[in-house]
CSV table of C-alpha atoms and ligand atoms in Angstrom, one decimal:
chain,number,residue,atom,x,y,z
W,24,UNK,CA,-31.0,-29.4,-26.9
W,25,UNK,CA,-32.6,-32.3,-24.9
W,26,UNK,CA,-30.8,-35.1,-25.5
W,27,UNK,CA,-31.1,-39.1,-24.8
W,28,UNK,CA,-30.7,-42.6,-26.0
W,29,UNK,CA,-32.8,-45.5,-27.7
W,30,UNK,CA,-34.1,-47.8,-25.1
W,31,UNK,CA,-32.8,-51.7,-25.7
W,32,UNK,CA,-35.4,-52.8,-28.4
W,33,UNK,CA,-36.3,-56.0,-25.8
W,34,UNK,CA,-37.8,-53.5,-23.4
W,35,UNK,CA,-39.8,-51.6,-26.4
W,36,UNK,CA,-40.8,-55.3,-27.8
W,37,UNK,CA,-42.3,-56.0,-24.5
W,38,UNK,CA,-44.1,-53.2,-24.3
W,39,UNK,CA,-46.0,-53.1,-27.6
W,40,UNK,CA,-46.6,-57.0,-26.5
W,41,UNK,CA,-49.8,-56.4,-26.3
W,42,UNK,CA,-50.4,-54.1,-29.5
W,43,UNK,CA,-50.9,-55.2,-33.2
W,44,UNK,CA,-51.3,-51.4,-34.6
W,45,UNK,CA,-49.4,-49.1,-33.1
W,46,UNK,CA,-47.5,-45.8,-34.1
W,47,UNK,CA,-44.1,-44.9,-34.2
W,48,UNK,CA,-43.9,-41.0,-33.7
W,49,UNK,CA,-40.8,-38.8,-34.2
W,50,UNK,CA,-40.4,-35.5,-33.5
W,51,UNK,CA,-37.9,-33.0,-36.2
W,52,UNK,CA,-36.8,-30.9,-32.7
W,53,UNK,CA,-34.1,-31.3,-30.5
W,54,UNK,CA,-34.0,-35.6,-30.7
W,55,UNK,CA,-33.7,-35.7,-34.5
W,56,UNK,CA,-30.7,-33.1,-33.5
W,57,UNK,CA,-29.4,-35.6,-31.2
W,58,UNK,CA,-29.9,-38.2,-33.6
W,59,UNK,CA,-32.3,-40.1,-31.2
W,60,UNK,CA,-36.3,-39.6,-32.4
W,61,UNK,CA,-36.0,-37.9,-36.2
W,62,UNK,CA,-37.7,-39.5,-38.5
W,63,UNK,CA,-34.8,-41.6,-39.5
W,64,UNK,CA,-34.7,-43.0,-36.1
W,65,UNK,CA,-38.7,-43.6,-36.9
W,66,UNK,CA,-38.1,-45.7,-40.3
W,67,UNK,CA,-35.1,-47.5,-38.2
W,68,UNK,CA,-37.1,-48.3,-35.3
W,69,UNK,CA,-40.4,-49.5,-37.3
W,70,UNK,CA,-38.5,-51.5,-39.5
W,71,UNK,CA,-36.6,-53.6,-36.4
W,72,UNK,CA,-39.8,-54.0,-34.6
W,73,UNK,CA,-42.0,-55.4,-37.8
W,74,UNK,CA,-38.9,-57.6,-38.3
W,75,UNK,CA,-38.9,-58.9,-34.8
W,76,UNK,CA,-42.5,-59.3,-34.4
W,77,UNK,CA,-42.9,-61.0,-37.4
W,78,UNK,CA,-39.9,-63.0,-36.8
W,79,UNK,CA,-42.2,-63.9,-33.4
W,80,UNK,CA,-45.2,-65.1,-35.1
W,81,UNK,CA,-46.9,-61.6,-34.3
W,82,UNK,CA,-46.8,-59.6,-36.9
W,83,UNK,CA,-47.4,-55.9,-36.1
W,84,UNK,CA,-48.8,-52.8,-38.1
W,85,UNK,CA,-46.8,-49.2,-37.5
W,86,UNK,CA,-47.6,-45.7,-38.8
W,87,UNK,CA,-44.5,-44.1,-39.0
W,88,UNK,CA,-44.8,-40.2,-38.0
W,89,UNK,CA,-42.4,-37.1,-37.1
W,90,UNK,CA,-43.8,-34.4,-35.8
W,91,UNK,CA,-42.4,-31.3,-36.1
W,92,UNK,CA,-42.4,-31.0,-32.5
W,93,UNK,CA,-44.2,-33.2,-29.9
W,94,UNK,CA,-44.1,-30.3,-27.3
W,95,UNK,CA,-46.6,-27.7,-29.0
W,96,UNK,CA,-50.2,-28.8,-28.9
W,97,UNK,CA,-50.7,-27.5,-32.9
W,98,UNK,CA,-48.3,-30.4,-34.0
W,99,UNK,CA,-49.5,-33.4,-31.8
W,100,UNK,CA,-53.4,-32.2,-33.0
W,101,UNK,CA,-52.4,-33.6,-37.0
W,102,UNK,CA,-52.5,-36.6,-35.0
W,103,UNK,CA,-56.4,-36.6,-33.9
W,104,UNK,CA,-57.4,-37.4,-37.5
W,105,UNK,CA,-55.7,-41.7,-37.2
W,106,UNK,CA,-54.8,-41.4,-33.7
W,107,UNK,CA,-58.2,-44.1,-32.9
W,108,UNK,CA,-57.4,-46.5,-35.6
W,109,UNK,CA,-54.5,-47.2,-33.3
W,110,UNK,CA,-54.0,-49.0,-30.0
W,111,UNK,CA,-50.6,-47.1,-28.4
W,112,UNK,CA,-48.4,-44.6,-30.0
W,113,UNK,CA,-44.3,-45.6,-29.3
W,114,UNK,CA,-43.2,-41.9,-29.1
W,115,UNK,CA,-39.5,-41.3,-29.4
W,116,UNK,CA,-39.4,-37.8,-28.7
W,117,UNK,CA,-38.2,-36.4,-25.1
W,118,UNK,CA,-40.2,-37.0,-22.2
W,119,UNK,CA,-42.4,-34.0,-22.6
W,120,UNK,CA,-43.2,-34.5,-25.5
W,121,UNK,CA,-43.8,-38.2,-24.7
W,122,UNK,CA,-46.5,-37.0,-21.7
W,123,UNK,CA,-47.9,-34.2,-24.1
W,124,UNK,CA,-49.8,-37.1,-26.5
W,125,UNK,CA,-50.5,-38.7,-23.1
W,126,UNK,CA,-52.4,-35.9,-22.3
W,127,UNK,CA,-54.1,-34.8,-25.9
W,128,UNK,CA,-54.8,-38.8,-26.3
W,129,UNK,CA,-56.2,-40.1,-23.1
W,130,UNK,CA,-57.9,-42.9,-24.7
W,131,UNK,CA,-54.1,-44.1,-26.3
W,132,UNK,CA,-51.5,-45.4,-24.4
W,133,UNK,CA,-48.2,-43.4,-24.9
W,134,UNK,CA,-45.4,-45.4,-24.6
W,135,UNK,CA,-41.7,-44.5,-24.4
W,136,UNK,CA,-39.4,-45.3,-27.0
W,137,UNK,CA,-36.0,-43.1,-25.6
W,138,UNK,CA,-34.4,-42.7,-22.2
W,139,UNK,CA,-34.3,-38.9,-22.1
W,140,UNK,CA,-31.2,-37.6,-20.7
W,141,UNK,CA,-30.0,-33.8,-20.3
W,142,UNK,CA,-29.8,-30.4,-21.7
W,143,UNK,CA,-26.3,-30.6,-23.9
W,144,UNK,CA,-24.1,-29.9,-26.9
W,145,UNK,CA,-23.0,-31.7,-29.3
W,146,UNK,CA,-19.0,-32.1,-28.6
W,147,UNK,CA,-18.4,-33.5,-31.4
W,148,UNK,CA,-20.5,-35.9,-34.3
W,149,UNK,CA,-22.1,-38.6,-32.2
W,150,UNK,CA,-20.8,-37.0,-28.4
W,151,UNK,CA,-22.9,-34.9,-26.4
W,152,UNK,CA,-22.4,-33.6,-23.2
W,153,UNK,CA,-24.3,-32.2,-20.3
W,154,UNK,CA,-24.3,-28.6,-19.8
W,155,UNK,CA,-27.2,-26.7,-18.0
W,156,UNK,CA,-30.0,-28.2,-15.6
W,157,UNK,CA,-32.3,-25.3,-16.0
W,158,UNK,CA,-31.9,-24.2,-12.0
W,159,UNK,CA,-34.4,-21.0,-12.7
W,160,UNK,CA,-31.5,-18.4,-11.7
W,161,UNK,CA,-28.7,-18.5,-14.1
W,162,UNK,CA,-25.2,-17.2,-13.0
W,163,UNK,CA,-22.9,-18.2,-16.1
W,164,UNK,CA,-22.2,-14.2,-15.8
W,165,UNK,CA,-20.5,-14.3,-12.8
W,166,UNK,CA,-18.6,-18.1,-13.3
W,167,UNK,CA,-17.1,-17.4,-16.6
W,168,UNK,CA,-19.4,-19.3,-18.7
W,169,UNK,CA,-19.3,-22.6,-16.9
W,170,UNK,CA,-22.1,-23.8,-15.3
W,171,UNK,CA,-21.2,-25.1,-11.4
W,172,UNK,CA,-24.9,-26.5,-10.9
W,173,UNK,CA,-23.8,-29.5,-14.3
W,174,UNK,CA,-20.3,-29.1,-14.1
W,175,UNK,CA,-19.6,-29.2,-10.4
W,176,UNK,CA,-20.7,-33.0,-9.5
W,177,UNK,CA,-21.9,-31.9,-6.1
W,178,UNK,CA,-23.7,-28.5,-7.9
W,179,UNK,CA,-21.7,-26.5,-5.4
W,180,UNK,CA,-21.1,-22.5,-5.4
W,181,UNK,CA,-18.0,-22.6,-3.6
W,182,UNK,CA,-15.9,-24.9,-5.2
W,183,UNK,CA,-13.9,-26.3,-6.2
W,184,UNK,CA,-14.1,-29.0,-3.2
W,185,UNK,CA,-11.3,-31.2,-1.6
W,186,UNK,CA,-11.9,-33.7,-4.2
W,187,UNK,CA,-10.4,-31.9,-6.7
W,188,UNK,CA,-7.2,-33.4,-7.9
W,189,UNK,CA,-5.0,-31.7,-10.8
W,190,UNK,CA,-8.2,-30.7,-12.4
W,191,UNK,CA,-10.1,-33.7,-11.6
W,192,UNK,CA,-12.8,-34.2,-10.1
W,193,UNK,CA,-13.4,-37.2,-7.6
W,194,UNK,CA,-16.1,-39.4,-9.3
W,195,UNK,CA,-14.0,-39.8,-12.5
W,196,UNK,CA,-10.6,-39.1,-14.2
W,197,UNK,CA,-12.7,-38.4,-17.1
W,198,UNK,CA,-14.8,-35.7,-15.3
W,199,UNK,CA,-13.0,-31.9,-15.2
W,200,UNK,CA,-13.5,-30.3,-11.9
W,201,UNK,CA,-15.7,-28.0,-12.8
W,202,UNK,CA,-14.5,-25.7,-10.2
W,203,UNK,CA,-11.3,-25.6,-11.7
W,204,UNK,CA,-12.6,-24.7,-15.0
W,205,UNK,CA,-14.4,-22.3,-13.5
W,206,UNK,CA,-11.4,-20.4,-11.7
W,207,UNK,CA,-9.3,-21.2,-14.8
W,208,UNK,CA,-11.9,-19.0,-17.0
W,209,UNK,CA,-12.1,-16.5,-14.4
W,210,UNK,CA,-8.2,-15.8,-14.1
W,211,UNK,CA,-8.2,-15.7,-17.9
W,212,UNK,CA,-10.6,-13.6,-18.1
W,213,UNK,CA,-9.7,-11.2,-15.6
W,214,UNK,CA,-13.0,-11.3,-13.6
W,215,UNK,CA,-11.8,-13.2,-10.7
W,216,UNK,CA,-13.6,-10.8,-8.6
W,217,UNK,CA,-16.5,-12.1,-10.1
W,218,UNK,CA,-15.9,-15.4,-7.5
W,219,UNK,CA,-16.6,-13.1,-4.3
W,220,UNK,CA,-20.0,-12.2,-5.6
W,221,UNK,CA,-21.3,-15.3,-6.1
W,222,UNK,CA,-23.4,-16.1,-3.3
W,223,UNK,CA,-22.0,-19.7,-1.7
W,224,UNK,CA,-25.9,-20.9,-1.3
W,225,UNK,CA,-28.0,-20.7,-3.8
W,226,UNK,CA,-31.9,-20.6,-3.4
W,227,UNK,CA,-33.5,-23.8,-5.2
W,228,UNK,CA,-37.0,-22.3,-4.7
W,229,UNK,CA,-36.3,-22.3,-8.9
W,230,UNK,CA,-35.3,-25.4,-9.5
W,231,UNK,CA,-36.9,-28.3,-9.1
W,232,UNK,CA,-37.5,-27.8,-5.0
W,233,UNK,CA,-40.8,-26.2,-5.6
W,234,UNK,CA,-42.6,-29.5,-7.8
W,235,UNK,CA,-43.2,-28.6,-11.5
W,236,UNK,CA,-42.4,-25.3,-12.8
W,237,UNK,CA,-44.6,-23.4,-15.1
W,238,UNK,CA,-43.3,-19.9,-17.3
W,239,UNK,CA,-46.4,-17.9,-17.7
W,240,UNK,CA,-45.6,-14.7,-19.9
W,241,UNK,CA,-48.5,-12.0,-19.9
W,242,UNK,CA,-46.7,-10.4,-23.2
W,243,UNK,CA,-46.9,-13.9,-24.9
W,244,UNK,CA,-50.7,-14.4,-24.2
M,23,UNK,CA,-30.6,-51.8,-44.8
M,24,UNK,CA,-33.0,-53.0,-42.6
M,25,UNK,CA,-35.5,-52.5,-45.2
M,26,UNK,CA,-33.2,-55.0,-47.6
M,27,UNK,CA,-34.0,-57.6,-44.7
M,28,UNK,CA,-38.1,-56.6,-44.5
M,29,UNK,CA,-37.8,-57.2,-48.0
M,30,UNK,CA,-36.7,-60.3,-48.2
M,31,UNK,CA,-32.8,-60.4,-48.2
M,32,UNK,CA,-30.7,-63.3,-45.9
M,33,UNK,CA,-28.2,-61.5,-46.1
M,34,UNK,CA,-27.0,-57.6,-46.9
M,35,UNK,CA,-23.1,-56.4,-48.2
M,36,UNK,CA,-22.5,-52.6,-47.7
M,37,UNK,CA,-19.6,-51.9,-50.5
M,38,UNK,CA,-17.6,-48.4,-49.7
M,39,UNK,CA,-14.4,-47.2,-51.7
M,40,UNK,CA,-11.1,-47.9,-49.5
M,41,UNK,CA,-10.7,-46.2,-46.6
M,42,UNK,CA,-8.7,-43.2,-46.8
M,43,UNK,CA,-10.1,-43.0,-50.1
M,44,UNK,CA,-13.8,-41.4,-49.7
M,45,UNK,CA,-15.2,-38.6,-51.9
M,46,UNK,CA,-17.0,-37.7,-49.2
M,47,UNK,CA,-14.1,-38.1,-46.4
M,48,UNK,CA,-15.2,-40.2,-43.8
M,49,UNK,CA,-18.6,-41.5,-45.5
M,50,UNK,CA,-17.5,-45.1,-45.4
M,51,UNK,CA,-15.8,-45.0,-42.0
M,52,UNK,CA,-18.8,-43.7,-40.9
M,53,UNK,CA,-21.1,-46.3,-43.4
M,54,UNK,CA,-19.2,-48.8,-41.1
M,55,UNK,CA,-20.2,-48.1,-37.8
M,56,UNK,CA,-23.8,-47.7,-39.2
M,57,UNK,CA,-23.3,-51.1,-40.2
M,58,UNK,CA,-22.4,-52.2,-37.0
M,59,UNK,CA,-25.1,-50.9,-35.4
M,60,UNK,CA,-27.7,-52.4,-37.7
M,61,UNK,CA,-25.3,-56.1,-36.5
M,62,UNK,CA,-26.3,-55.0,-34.0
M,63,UNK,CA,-29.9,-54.7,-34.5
M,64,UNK,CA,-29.8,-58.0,-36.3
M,65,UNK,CA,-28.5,-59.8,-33.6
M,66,UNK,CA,-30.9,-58.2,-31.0
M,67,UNK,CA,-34.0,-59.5,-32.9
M,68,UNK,CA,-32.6,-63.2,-33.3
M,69,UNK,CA,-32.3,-62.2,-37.2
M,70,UNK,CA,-28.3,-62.5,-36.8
M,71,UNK,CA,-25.2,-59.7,-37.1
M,72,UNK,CA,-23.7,-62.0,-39.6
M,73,UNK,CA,-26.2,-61.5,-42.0
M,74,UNK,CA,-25.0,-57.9,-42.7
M,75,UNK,CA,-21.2,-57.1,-43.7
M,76,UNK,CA,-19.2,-53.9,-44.7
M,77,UNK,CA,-16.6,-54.3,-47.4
M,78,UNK,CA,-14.5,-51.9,-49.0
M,79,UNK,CA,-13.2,-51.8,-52.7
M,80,UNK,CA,-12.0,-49.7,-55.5
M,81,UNK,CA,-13.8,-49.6,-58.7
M,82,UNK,CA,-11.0,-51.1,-60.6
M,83,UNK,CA,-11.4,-54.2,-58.4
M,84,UNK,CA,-13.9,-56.3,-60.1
M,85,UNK,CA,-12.1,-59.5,-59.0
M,86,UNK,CA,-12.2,-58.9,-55.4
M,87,UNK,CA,-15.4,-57.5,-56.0
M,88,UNK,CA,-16.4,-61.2,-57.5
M,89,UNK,CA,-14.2,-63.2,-54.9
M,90,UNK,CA,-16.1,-61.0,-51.8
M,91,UNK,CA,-19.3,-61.9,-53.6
M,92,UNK,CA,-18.9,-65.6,-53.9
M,93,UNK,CA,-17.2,-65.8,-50.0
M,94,UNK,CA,-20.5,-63.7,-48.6
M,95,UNK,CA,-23.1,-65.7,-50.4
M,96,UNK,CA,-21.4,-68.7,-49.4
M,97,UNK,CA,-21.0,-67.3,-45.4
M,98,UNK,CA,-24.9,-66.5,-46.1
M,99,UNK,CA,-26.1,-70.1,-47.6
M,100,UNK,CA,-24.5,-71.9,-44.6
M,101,UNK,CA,-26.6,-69.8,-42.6
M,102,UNK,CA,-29.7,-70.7,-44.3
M,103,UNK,CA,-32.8,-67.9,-44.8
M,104,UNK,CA,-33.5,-65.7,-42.8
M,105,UNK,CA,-35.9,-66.6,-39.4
M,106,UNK,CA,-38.4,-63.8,-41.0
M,107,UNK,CA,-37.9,-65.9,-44.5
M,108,UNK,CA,-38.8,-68.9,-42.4
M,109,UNK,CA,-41.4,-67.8,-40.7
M,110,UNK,CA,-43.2,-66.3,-43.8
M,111,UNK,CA,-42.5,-69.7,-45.9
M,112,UNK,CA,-44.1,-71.9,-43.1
M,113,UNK,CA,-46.9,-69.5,-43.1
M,114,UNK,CA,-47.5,-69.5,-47.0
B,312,LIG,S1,-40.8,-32.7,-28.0
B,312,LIG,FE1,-38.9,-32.7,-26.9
B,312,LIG,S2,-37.4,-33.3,-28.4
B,312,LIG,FE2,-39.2,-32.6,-29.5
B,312,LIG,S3,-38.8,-30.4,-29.8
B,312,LIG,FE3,-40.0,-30.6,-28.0
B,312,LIG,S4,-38.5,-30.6,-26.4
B,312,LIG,FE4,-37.4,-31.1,-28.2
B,313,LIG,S1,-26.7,-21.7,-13.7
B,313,LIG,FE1,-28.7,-22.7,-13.8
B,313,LIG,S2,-29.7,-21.9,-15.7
B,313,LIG,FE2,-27.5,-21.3,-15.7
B,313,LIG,S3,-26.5,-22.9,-17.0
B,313,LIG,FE3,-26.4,-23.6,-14.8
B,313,LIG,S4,-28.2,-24.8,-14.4
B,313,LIG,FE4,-28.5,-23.7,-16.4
């Protein structure tokens, strides 16, 4: 899932400054998941800012709305029938979904209500974890299951690197070399020969190196 | 909880069985770190943590339930209202 955090409610209060109508949107996909955007985090989020505001002297109006996903044009389009009667719409969905009413709305300022942060699981209740950064070319086949582009600090394909200590890597005692767990699986596994196919540079032309990326599927047209 | 305070409330207690002693395992350890976070919340919108609490009873307790009663209302009238409450007085 796409996961993030709620921005400090000062830096939301100062940006619906200007507003006295505004909507709170939510979004039931991967943030209500992450416990971030759902619509609980909607009813949570409305109710602190009509407290503060009114607590300011400024007392502000909020629809509260979760869409069942911000990212799919059919959902953000049950928004067109109120949208007007409102000056901005506080979205806490992920950043796509975020720029997706920016783009349907143009007349409505869409205003972030999350810091989105990275594709991850859910470790355990209230821990997640990165685990992918959608590089385009996916080799968990050949590394065991272990992702070197998240897990490897330095996204390396020939790791693990001299800052690996006892499993470690450098930038934390917290962070697993993810080298190590890489070779670890491998060796259990039995596929260490899986390490000499892996090429030791990796083309980005993917990734993020040529701008945005778009998927277009004939079959799905 | 918040919606306790929107509605009026200076103060809010959140009463869960002892710990250890959930139905529902950890509902109440969990209750209380919601709680914390809407202190949180409180405290971030100048409304004040102290105006929420957690406490944790058994149902044959109804004295402690009384004494917690009596020592939160008090904790909550040295406080005074609530800024919304004040703000919405003045303004009436
Ligand atoms: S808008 Fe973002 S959070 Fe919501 S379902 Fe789509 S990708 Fe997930
Ligand atoms: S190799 Fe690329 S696609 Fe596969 S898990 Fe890692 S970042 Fe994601």
């Amino acid at each position: 899932m796409i996961t993030g955090t709620p921005k400090p409610i000062e830096e939301i209060l100062e940006m619906i400054d200007p507003y006295e109508r505004i909507v709170v949107a939510g979004c039931y996909g991967c943030v209500t998941v992450c416990r971030v955007g759902g619509e609980k985090e909607v009813q949570v989020l409305a109710s602190t800012l009509r407290l503060a505001r009114e607590t300011a002297g400024k007392k502000i109006t909020i629809k509260e709305v979760c869409l069942e996903r911000q990212c799919d044009p059919e959902y953000i389009e049950q928004m067109r029938p109120y949208i007007h009667d409102y000056q901005a719409v506080l979205s806490i969905a992920c950043g796509a979904g975020i720029q997706f009413l920016a783009e349907k709305y143009t007349a409505t300022p869409s205003l972030p209500g999350i810091n989105t942060g990275f594709l991850g699981v859910t470790e355990r209740q209230g821990e997640w974890a990165e685990r992918c950064q959608g590089c385009g070319d996916c080799v968990l086949h050949l590394t065991g299951g272990i992702c070197p582009v998240t897990r490897c600090a330095k996204s390396l394909f020939h790791g693990p690197c001299g800052g690996s200590v006892q499993g470690h890597c450098e930038v934390g005692k917290d962070t697993p070399c993810g080298w190590q767990l890489i070779i670890d699986r491998l060796k259990s596994l039995d596929q260490m020969d899986n390490y000499v196919k892996l090429k030791p540079y990796k083309g980005w032309n993917t990734s993020r190196d040529g701008g945005p990326r778009r998927i277009v599927r004939e079959d799905m047209i | 909880m918040l919606e306790a305070f929107e509605n009026g409330a200076d103060g809010v207690m959140v009463i869960g069985c002892l710990e250890g002693d959930c139905h529902y395992l950890s509902g109440n350890i969990r209750a209380r770190a919601r709680v914390a976070r809407v202190a949180a919340i409180l405290e971030s919108i100048r409304i004040g943590g102290e105006r929420i609490r957690m406490f944790n009873l058994s149902a044959g307790e109804g004295a402690k339930f009384a004494a917690y009663v009596n020592e939160f209302v008090g904790q909550v009238r040295e406080l005074g209202p609530s800024p919304v409450n004040v703000v919405r007085k003045n303004a009436a």
